[in-house]
CSV table of C-alpha atoms in Angstrom, one decimal:
chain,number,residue,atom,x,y,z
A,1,UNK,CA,-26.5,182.0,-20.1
A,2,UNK,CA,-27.9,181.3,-23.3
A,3,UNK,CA,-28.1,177.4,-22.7
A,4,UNK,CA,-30.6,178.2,-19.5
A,5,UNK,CA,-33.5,176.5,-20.7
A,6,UNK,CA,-37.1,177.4,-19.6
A,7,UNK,CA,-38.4,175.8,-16.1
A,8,UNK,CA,-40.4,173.1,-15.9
A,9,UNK,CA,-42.7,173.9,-12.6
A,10,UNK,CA,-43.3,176.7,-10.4
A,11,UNK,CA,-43.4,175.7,-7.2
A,12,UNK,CA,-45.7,178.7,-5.4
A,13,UNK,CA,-45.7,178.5,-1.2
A,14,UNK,CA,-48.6,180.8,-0.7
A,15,UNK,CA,-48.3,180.8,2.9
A,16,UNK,CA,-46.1,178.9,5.8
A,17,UNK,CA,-48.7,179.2,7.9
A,18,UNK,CA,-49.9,175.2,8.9
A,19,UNK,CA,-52.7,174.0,11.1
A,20,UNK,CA,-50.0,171.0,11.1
A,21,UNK,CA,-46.7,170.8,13.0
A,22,UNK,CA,-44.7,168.2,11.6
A,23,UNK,CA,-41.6,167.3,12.9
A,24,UNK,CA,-40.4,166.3,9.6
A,25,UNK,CA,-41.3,170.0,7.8
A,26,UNK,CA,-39.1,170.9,5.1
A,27,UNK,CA,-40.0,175.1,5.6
A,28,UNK,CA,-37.6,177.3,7.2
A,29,UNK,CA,-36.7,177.1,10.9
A,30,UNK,CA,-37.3,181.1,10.2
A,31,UNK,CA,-40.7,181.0,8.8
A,32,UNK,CA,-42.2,184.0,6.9
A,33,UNK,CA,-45.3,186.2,8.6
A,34,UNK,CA,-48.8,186.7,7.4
A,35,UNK,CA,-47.8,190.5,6.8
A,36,UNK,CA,-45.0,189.6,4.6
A,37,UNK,CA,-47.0,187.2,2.4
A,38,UNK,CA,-47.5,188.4,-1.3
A,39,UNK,CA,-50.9,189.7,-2.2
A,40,UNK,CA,-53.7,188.4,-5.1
A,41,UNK,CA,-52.5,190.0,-7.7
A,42,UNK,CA,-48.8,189.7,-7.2
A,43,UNK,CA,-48.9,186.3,-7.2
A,44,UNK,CA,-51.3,186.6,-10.5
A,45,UNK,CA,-48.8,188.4,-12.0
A,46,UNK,CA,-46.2,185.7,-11.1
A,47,UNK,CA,-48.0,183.0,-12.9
A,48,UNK,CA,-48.3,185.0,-15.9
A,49,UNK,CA,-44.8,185.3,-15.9
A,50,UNK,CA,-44.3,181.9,-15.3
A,51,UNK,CA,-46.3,181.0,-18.4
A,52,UNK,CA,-44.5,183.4,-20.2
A,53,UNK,CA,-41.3,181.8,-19.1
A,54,UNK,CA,-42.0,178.4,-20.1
A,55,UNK,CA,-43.5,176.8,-17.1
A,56,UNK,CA,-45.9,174.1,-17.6
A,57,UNK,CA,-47.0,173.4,-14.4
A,58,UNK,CA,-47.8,175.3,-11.0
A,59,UNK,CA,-47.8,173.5,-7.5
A,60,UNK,CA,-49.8,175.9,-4.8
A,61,UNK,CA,-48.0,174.8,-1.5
A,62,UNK,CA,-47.1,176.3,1.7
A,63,UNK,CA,-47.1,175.4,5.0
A,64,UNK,CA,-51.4,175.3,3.8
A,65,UNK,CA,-52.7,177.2,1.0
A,66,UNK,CA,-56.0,176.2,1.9
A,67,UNK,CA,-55.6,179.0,4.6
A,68,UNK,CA,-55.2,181.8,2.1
A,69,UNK,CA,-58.8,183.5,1.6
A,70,UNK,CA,-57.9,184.1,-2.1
A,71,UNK,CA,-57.1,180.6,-3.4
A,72,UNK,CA,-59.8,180.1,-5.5
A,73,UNK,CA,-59.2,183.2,-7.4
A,74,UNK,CA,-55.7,182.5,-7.3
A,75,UNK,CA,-56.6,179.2,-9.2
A,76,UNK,CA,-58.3,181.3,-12.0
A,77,UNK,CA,-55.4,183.4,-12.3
A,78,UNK,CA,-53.2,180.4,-12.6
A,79,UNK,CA,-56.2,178.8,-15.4
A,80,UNK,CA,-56.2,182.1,-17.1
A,81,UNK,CA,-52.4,181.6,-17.8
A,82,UNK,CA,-52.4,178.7,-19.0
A,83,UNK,CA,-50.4,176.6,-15.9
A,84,UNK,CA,-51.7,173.2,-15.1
A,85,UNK,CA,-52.8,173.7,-11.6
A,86,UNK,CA,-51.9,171.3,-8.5
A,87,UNK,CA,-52.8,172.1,-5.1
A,88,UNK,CA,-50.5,170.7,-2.4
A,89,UNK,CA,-52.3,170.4,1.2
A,90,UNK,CA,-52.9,168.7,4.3
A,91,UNK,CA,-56.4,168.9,3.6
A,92,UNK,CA,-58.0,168.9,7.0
A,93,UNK,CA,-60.0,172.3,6.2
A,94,UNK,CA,-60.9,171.1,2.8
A,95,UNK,CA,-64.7,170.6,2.7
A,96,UNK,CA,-67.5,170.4,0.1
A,97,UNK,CA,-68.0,173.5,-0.6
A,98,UNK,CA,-64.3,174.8,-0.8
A,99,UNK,CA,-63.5,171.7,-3.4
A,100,UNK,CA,-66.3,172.4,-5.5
A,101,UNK,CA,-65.4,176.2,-5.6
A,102,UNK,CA,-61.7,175.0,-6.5
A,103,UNK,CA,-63.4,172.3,-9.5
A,104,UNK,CA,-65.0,175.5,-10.4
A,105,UNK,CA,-62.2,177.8,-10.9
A,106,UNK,CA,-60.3,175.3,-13.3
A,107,UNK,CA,-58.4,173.3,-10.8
A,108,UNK,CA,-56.3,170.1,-12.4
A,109,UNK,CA,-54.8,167.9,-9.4
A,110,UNK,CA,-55.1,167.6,-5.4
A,111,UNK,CA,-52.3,166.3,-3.5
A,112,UNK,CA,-53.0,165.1,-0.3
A,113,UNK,CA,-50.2,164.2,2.6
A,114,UNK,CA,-50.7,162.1,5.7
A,115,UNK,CA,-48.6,161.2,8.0
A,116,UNK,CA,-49.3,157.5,9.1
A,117,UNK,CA,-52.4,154.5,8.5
A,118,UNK,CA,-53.7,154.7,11.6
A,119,UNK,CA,-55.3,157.8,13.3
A,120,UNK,CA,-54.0,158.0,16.4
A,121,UNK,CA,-50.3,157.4,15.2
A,122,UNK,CA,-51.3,160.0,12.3
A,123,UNK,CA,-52.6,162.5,14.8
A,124,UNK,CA,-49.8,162.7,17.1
A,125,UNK,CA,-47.6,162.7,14.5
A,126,UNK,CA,-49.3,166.0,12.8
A,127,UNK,CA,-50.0,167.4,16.0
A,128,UNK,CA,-53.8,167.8,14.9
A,129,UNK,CA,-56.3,165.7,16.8
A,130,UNK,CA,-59.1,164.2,14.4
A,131,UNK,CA,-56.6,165.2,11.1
A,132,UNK,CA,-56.6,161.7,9.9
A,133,UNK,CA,-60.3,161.0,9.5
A,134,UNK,CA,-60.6,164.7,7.8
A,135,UNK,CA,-57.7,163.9,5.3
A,136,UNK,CA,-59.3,160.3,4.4
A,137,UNK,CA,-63.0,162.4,4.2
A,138,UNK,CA,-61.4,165.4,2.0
A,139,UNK,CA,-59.4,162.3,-0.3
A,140,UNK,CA,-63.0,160.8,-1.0
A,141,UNK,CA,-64.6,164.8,-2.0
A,142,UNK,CA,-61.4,164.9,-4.4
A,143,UNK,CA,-62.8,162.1,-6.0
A,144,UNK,CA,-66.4,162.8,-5.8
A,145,UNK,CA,-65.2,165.7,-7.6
A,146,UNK,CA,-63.6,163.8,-10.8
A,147,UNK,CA,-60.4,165.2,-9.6
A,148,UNK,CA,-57.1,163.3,-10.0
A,149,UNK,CA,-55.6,162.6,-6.4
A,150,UNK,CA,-51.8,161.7,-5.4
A,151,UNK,CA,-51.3,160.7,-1.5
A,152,UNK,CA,-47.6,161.7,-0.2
A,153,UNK,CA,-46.8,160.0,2.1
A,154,UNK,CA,-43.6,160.8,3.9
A,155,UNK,CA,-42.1,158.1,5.7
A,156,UNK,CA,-39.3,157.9,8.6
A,157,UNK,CA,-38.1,155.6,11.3
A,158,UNK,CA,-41.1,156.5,13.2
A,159,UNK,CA,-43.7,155.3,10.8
A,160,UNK,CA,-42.2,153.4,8.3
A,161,UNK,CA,-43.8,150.0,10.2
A,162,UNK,CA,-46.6,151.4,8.8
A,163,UNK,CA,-45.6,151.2,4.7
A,164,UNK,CA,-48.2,148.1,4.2
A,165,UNK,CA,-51.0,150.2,5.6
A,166,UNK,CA,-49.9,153.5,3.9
A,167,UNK,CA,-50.0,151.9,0.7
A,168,UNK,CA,-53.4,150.3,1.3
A,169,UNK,CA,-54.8,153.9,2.4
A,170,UNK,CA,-54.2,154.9,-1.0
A,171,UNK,CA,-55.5,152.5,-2.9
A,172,UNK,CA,-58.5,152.7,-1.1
A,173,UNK,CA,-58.9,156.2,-1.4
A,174,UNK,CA,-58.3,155.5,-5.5
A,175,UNK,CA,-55.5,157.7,-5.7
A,176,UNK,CA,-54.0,157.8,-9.1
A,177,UNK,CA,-50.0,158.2,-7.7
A,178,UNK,CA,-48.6,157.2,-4.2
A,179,UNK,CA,-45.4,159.5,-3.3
A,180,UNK,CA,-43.6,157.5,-1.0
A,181,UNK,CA,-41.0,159.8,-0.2
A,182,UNK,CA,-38.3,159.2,2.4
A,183,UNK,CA,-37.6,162.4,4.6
A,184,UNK,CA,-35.0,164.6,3.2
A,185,UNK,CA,-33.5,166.4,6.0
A,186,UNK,CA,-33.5,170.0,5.6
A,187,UNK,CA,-35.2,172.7,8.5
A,188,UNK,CA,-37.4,170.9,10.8
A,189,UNK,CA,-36.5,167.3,9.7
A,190,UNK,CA,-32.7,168.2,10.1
A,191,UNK,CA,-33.2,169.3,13.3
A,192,UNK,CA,-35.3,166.2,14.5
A,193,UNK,CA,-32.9,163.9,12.4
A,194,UNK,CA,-31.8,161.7,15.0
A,195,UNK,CA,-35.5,160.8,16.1
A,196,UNK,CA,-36.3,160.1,12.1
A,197,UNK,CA,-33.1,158.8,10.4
A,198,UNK,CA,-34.0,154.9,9.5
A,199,UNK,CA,-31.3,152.4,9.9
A,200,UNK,CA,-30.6,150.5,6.6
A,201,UNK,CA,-32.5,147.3,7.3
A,202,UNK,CA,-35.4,149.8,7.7
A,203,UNK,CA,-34.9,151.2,4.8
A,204,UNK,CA,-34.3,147.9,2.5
A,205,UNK,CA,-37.9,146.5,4.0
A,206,UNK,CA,-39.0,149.6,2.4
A,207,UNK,CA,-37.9,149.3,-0.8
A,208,UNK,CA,-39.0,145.6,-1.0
A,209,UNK,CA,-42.5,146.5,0.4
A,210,UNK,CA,-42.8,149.4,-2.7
A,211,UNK,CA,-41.0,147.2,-5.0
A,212,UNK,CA,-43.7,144.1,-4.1
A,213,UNK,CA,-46.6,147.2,-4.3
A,214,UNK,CA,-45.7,148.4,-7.6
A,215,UNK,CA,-45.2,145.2,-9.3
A,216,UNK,CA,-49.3,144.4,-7.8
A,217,UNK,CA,-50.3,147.7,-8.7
A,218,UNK,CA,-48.7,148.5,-11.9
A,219,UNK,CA,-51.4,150.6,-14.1
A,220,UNK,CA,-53.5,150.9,-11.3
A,221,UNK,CA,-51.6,153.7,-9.6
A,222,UNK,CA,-48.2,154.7,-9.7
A,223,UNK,CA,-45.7,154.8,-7.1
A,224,UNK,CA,-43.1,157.1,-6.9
A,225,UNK,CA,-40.3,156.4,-4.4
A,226,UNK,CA,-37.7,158.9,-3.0
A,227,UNK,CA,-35.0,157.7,-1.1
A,228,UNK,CA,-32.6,159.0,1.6
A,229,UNK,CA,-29.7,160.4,0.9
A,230,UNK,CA,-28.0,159.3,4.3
A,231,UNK,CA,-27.9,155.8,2.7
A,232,UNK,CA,-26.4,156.6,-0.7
A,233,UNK,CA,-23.3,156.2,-2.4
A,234,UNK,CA,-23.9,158.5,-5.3
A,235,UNK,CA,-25.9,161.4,-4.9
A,236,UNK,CA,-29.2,162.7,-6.3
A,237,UNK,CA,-29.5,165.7,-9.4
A,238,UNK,CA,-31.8,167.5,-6.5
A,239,UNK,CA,-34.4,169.2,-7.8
A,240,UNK,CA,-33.0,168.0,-11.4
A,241,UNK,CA,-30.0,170.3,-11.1
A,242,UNK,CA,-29.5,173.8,-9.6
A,243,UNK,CA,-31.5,176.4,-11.9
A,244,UNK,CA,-32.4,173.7,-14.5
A,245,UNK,CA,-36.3,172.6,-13.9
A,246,UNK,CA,-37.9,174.1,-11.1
A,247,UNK,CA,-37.9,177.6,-9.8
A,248,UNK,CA,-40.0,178.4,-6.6
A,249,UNK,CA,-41.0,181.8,-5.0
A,250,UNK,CA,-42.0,181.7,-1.4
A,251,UNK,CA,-44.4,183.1,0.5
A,252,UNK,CA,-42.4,186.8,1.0
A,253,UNK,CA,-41.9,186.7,-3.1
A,254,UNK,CA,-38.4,185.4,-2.8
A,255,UNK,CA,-37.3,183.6,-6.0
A,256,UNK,CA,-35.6,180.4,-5.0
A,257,UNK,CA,-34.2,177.2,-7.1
A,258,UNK,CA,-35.1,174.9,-4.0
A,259,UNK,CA,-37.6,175.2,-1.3
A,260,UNK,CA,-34.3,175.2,1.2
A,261,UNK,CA,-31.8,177.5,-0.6
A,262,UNK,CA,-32.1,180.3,1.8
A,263,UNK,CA,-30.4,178.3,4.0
A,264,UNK,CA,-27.5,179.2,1.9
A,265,UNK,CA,-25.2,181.8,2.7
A,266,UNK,CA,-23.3,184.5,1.0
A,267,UNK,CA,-26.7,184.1,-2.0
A,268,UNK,CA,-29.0,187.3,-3.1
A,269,UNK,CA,-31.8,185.7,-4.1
A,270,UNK,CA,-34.1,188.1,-5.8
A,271,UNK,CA,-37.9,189.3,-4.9
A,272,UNK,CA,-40.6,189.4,-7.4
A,273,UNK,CA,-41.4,192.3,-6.0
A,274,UNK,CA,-38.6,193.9,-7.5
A,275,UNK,CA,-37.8,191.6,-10.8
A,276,UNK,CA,-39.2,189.4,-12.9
A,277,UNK,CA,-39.6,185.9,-12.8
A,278,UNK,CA,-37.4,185.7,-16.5
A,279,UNK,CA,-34.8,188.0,-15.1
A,280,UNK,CA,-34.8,186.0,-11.5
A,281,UNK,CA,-34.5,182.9,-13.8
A,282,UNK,CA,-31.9,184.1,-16.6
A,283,UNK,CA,-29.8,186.7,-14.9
A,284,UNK,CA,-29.3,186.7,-10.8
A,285,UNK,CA,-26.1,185.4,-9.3
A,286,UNK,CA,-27.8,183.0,-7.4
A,287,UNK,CA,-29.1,181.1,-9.9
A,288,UNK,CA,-26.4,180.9,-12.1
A,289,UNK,CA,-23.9,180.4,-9.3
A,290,UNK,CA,-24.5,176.3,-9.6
A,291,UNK,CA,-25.5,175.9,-12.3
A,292,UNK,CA,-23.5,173.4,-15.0
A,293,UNK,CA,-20.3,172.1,-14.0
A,294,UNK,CA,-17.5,175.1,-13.9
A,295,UNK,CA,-18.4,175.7,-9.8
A,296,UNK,CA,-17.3,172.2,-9.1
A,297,UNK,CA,-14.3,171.3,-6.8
A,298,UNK,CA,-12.7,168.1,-7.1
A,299,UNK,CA,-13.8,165.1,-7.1
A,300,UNK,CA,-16.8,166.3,-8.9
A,301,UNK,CA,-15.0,168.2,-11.5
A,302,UNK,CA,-14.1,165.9,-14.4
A,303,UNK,CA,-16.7,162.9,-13.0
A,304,UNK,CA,-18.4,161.5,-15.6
A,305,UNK,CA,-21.8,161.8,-13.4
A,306,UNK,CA,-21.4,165.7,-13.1
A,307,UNK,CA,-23.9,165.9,-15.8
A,308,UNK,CA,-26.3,163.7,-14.4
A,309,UNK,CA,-25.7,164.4,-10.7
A,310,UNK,CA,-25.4,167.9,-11.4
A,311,UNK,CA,-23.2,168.1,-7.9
A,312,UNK,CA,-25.8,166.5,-6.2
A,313,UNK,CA,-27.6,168.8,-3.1
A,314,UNK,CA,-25.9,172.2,-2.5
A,315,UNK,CA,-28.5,172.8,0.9
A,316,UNK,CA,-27.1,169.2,2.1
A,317,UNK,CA,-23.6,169.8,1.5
A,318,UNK,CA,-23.9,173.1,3.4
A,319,UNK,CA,-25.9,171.2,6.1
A,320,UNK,CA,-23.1,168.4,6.7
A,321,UNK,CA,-20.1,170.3,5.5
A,322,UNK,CA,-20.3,174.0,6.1
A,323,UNK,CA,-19.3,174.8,2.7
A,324,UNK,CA,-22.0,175.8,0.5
A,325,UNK,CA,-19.3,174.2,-3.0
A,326,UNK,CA,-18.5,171.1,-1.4
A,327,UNK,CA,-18.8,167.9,-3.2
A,328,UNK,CA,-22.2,166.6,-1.5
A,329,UNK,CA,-21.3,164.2,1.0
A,330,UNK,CA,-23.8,161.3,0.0
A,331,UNK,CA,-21.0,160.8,-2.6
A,332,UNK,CA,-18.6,158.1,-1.5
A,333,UNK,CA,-15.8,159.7,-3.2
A,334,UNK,CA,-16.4,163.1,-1.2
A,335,UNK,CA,-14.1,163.7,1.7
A,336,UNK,CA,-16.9,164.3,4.5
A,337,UNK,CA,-18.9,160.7,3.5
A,338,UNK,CA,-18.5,159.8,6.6
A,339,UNK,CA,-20.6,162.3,8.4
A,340,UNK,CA,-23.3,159.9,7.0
A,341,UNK,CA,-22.1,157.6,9.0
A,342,UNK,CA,-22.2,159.2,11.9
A,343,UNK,CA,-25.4,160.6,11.6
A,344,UNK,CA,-26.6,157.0,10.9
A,345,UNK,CA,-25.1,156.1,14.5
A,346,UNK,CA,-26.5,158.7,15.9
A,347,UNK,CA,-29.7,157.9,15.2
A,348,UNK,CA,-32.3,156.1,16.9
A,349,UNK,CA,-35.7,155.4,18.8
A,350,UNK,CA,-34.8,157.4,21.8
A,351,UNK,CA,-34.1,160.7,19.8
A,352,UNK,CA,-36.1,163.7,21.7
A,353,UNK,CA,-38.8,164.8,18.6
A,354,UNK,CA,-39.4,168.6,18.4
A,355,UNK,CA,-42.6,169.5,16.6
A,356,UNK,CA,-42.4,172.3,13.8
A,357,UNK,CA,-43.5,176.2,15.3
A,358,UNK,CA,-46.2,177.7,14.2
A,359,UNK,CA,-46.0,181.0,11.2
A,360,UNK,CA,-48.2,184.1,12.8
């Protein structure tokens, strides 16, 4: 595997522990325990080795790593190696004191997710009462701070209405980047799909009300915009390609090339706590089993995207298939499109909506 090349970002999930309980969660049905959750210094070492490896950047994520004691020294740690350091939260326990300590210990970035423009809508929706007006207080400390600040927005049928507003919110809070990023459905989302699936004229307003938002705000802030797959024809290189940019260790110390791939079966991911990141990266089965093109079954084998699609989503083909090789079915030349379709019937505004459980 001499043509691996180095990782871009590490993504680190400190904890799945979340004051939150998001319907649309992308964590594990199964989520991982306080007890199993790696200590200070293992995930110190981790970042060194991530530096070593190549990695640029480190995103601290979770569930909330704003829960872990040891963040700010975990921030050094990740300063002292060299990583450019973004911290990914719902940041209604971020306060003064906590974002000053984080400034402090070298932090670069603050990414802050809500859920919809209004409080009340955002509340319910997060399952935290008074949420809202803490994330719109903790955007304006970020700031305060001289921090850079993305809002991520994720948007469904539920509270895509609100697009105008969410857009708004973020340039008033003078966020550099808006993520407006589309559900992708994957533990907790897949299993409230029907209640968050958009139908397609949904999802065009969408795109028009982005497209019309960018063009007004172009170098003021950027606007990234992640669509869902449930309405493609082609699909996405997820994650830029199994094993090719990202490489994420969870909050156990498993070493994962998506945040969903343990979904996967019949995969031996490996555990920092008994490998290396380089060796996780280079050498396991798991990571090399996808990667390139020689896995591929037909159609996908000889396409002339299979370099740019890279096979598209192996934890949604396993999802809608079964089949953890099957050509991803937001393809329209794979054989199961049309279980898009019926999900896309299937969905609608009278889907029951089950909340995301809570890590102990």
């Amino acid at each position: 595997m001499n043509a691996v090349s180095a990782p871009l970002a590490l993504l680190a999930e400190l904890t799945h522990r979340c004051p939150l309980s998001c319907a649309y969660c992308s964590n594990p049905l199964q989520l991982a325990q306080v007890a199993s959750e790696l200590d200070t210094e293992s995930w110190a070492r981790v970042f060194r080795e991530a530096a070593e490896l190549g990695c640029l950047q480190l995103h601290l994520s979770g569930g909330e790593p704003l829960l872990r004691r040891d963040l700010v020294p975990l921030v050094e740690a990740a300063v002292e190696a060299g990583l450019y350091t973004n911290l990914i939260t719902a940041a209604v326990t971020l306060d003064a004191k906590r974002i000053a300590a984080l400034r402090e210990a070298g932090l670069d970035h603050v990414q802050i997710s809500v859920q919809d423009a209004e409080a009340g809508r955002a509340d319910a929706q997060a399952g935290f009462p008074g949420g809202h007006v803490r994330k719109l207080a903790a955007a304006a400390l970020v700031r305060e701070a001289g921090l850079p600040l993305t809002i991520n927005a994720v948007v469904h049928r539920r509270n895509l209405p609100s697009l105008p507003g969410l857009i708004a919110l973020a340039e008033a809070a003078g966020a550099e980047r808006l993520e407006v990023a589309h559900v992708q459905y994957y533990g907790w989302a897949l299993a409230n799909r029907d209640a968050l699936l958009p139908d397609r004229a949904m999802l065009d307003r969408a795109t028009e009300q982005v497209e019309a938002a960018r063009a007004r705000l172009g170098g003021r802030m950027v606007i990234d915009y992640v669509v869902p797959d449930y309405h493609a024809t082609r699909p996405k290189p997820c994650m830029g390609g199994w094993g090719r940019r990202f490489i994420v260790v969870n909050p156990a110390g498993r070493v994962l090339p998506c945040h969903a791939a343990e979904s996967l079966p019949g995969l031996d991911f490996p555990n920092v706590r008994e490998t290396s990141l380089a060796e996780a990266w280079m050498g396991s089965d798991a990571f090399n089993r996808f990667r390139g093109t020689g896995w591929m079954p037909a159609p996908c084998r000889g396409c002339a995207l299979a370099e740019a699609d890279w096979g598209g989503c192996r934890c949604q083909a396993y999802a809608l298939t079964g089949e953890i090789d099957a050509t991803d079915p937001a393809c329209s030349l794979s054989p199961h499109h049309g279980v898009l379709a019926d999900a896309r019937a299937g969905a609608g505004d009278d889907a029951p909506l089950v909340h995301r459980a809570q890590a102990r």
